[in-house]
Short mmCIF file of C-alpha atoms in Angstrom, two decimals:
data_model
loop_
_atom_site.label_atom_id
_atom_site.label_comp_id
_atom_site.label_asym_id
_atom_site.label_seq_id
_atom_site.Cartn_x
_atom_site.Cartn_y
_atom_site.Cartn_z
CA UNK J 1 -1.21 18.58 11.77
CA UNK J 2 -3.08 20.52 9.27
CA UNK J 3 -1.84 21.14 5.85
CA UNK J 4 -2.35 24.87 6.53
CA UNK J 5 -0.36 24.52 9.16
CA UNK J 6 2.28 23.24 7.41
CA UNK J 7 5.08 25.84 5.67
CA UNK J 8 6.03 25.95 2.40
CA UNK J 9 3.09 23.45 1.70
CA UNK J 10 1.82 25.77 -0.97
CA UNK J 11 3.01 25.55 -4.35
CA UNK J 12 5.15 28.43 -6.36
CA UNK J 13 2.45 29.60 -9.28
CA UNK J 14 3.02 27.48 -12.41
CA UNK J 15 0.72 27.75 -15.04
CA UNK J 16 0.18 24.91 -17.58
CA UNK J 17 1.97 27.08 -20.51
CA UNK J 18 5.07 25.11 -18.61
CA UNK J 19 4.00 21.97 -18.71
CA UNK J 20 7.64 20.43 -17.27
CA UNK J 21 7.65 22.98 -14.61
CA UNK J 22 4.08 21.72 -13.73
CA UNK J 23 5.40 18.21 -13.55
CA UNK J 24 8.16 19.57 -11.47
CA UNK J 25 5.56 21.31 -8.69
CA UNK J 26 3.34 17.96 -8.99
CA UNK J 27 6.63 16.30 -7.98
CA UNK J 28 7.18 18.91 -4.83
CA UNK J 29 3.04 18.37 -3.81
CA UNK J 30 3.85 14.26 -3.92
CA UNK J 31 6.83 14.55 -1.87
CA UNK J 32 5.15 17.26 0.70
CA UNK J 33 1.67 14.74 0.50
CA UNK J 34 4.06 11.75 1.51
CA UNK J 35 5.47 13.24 4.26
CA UNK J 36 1.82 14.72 5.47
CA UNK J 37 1.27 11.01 5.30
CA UNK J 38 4.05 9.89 7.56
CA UNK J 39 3.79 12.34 10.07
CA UNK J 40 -0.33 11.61 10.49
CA UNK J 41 0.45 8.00 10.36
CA UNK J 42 3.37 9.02 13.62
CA UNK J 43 1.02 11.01 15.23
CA UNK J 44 -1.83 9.10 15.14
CA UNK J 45 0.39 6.19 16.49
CA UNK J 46 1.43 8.42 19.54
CA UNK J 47 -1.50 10.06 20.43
CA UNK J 48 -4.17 9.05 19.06
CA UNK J 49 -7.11 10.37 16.78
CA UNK J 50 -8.15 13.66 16.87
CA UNK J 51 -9.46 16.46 14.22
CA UNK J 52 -6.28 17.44 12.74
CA UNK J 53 -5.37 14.18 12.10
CA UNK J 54 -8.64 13.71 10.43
CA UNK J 55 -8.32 16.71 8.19
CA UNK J 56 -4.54 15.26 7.12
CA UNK J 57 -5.94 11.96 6.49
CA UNK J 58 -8.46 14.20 3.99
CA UNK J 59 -5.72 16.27 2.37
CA UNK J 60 -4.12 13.30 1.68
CA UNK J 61 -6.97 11.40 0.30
CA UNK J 62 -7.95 14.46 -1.56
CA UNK J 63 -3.97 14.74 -3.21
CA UNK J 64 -4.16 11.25 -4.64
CA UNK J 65 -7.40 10.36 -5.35
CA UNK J 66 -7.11 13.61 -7.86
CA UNK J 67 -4.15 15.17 -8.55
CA UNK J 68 -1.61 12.08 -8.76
CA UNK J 69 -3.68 10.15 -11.41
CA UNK J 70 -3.60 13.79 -13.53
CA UNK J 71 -0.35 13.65 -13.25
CA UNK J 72 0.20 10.40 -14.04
CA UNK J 73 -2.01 10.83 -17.12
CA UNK J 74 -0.15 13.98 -17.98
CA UNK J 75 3.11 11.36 -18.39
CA UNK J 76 1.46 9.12 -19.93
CA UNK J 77 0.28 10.87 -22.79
CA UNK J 78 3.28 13.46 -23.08
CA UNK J 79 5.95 12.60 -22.15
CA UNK J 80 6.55 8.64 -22.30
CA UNK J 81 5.22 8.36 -25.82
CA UNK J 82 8.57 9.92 -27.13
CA UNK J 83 10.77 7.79 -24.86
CA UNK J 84 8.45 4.45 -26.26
CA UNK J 85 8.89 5.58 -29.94
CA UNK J 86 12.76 5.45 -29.70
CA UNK J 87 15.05 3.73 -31.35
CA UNK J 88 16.77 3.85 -28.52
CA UNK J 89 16.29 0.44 -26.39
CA UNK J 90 16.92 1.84 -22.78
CA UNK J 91 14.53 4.91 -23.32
CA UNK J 92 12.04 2.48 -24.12
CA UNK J 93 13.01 -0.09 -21.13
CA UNK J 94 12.91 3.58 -19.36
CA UNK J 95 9.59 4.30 -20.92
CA UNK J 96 7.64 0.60 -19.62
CA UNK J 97 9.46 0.91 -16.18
CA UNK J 98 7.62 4.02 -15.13
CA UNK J 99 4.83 3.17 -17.13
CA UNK J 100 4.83 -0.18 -14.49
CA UNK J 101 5.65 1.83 -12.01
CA UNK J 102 2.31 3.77 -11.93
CA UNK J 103 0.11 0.66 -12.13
CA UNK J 104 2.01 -0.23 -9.01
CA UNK J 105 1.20 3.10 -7.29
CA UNK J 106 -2.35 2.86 -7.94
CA UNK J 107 -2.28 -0.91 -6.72
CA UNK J 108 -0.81 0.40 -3.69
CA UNK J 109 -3.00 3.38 -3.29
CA UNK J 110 -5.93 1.30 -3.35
CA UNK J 111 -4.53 -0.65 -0.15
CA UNK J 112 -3.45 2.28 1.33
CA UNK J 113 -6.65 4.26 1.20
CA UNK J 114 -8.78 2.30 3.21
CA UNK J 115 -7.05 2.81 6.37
CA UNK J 116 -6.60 7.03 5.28
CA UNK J 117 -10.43 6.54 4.50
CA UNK J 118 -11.41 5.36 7.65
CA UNK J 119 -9.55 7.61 9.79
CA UNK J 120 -10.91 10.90 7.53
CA UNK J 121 -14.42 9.55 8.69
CA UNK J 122 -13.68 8.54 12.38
CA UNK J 123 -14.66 10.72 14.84
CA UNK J 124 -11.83 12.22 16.97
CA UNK J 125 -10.83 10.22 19.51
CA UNK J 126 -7.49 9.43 22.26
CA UNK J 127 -7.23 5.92 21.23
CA UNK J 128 -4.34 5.52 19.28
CA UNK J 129 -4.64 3.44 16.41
CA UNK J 130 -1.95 1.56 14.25
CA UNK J 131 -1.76 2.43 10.65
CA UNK J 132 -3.29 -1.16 8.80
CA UNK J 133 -1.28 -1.22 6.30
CA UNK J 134 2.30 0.00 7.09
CA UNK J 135 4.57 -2.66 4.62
CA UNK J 136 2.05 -1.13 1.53
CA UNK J 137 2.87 2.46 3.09
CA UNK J 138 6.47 1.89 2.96
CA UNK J 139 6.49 0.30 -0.51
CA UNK J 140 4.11 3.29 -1.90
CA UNK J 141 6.32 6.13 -0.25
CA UNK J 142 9.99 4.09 -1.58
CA UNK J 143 8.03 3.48 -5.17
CA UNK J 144 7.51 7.27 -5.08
CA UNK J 145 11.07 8.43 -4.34
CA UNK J 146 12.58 5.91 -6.88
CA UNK J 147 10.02 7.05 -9.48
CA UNK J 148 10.41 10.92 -9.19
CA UNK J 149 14.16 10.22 -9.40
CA UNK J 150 14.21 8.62 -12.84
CA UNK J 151 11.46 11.23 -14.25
CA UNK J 152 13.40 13.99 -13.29
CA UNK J 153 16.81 12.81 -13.66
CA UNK J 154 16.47 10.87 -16.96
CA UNK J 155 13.08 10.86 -18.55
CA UNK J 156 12.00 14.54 -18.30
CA UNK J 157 15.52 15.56 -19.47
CA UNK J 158 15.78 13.14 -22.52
CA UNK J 159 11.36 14.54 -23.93
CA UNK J 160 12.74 18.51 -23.34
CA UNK J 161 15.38 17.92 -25.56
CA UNK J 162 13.51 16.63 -28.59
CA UNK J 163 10.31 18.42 -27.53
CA UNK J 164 9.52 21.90 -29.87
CA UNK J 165 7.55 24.85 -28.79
CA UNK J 166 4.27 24.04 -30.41
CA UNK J 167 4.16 20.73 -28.97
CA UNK J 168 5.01 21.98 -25.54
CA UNK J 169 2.25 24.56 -25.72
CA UNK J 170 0.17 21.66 -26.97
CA UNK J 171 1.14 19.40 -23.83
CA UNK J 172 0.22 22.72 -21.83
CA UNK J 173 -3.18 23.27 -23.57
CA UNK J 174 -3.89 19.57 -23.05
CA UNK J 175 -3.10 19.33 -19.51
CA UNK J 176 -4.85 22.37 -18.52
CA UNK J 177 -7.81 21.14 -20.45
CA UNK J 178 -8.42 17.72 -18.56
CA UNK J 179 -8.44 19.91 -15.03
CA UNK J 180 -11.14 21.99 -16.17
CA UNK J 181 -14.09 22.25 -13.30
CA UNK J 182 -17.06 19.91 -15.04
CA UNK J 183 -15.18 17.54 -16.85
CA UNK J 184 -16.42 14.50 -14.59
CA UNK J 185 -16.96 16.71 -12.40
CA UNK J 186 -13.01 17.17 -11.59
CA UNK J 187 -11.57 20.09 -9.92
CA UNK J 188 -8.20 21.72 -11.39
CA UNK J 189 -5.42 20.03 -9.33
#
């Protein structure tokens, strides 16, 4: 049930002097965090509570109570502002959704923790006990999918192409500089 345990749960070495690749890996950590999430949320269901279920329900707290709102502010500052400054009126409808879309993810989050929250502090035990929350769970893990899928299939693609070097080793620079250890007391994601 551990994360260690898992394969391929460790990310390919990007550094920040990509920042799209980043974005890109950040994508691959939500999607392997999500399905952490359902499979401690399964096994917890069918047999209970025990010590690698409360070291999932960590990693998972750990994923997106730090590295998802990076990476949301990482968007929000790079990449969207382009799409909200065109004349175009479906970048900018394009732009707003996602923008909605991650005040909706950390509306959901905040349900969803409590349940992760309590389980990561539980002591082990055989009692199986039902995830509190599961119609928030399914709308989080759906509003993921949906949202990766229009970053990466429309959004990203549209910023590269009007993006220059300079600014993309700006966007880097930036990025990397928000994860630095220290800076409220943050650890790099």
């Amino acid at each position: 049930m551990s994360t260690a345990a898992l394969p391929g749960f460790a990310s390919p070495a990007v550094g920040f002097d990509q920042p799209f690749e980043m974005l890109h890996a950040c994508h691959d950590r939500v999607e392997r965090t999500l399905s952490l999430l359902a499979r401690l949320v399964a096994h917890v269901r069918d047999h209970g509570h025990c010590e690698d279920s409360r070291s999932a329900a960590r990693d998972v707290l750990r994923y997106f109570d730090l590295a998802a709102p990076h990476h949301h502010q990482d968007e929000e500052r790079h990449v969207l502002p382009p799409l909200l400054a065109s004349k175009d009126a479906a970048q900018r409808a394009l732009a707003e959704q996602l923008i909605a879309d991650h005040r909706r993810m950390e509306m959901l989050w905040a349900v969803v923790r409590g349940p992760l929250q309590q389980w990561a502090e539980a002591q082990p035990t055989a009692t199986a006990t039902a995830f509190a929350q599961p119609q928030a769970l399914a709308e989080f893990t759906a509003l993921y999918a949906d949202h990766i899928a229009r970053e990466e299939g429309r959004a990203y693609p549209l910023v590269l192409a009007v993006l220059d070097t300079a600014t993309l080793a700006a966007m880097g620079a930036e990025m990397a500089a928000r994860r630095r250890p220290g800076r409220c007391g943050m650890m790099p994601t």
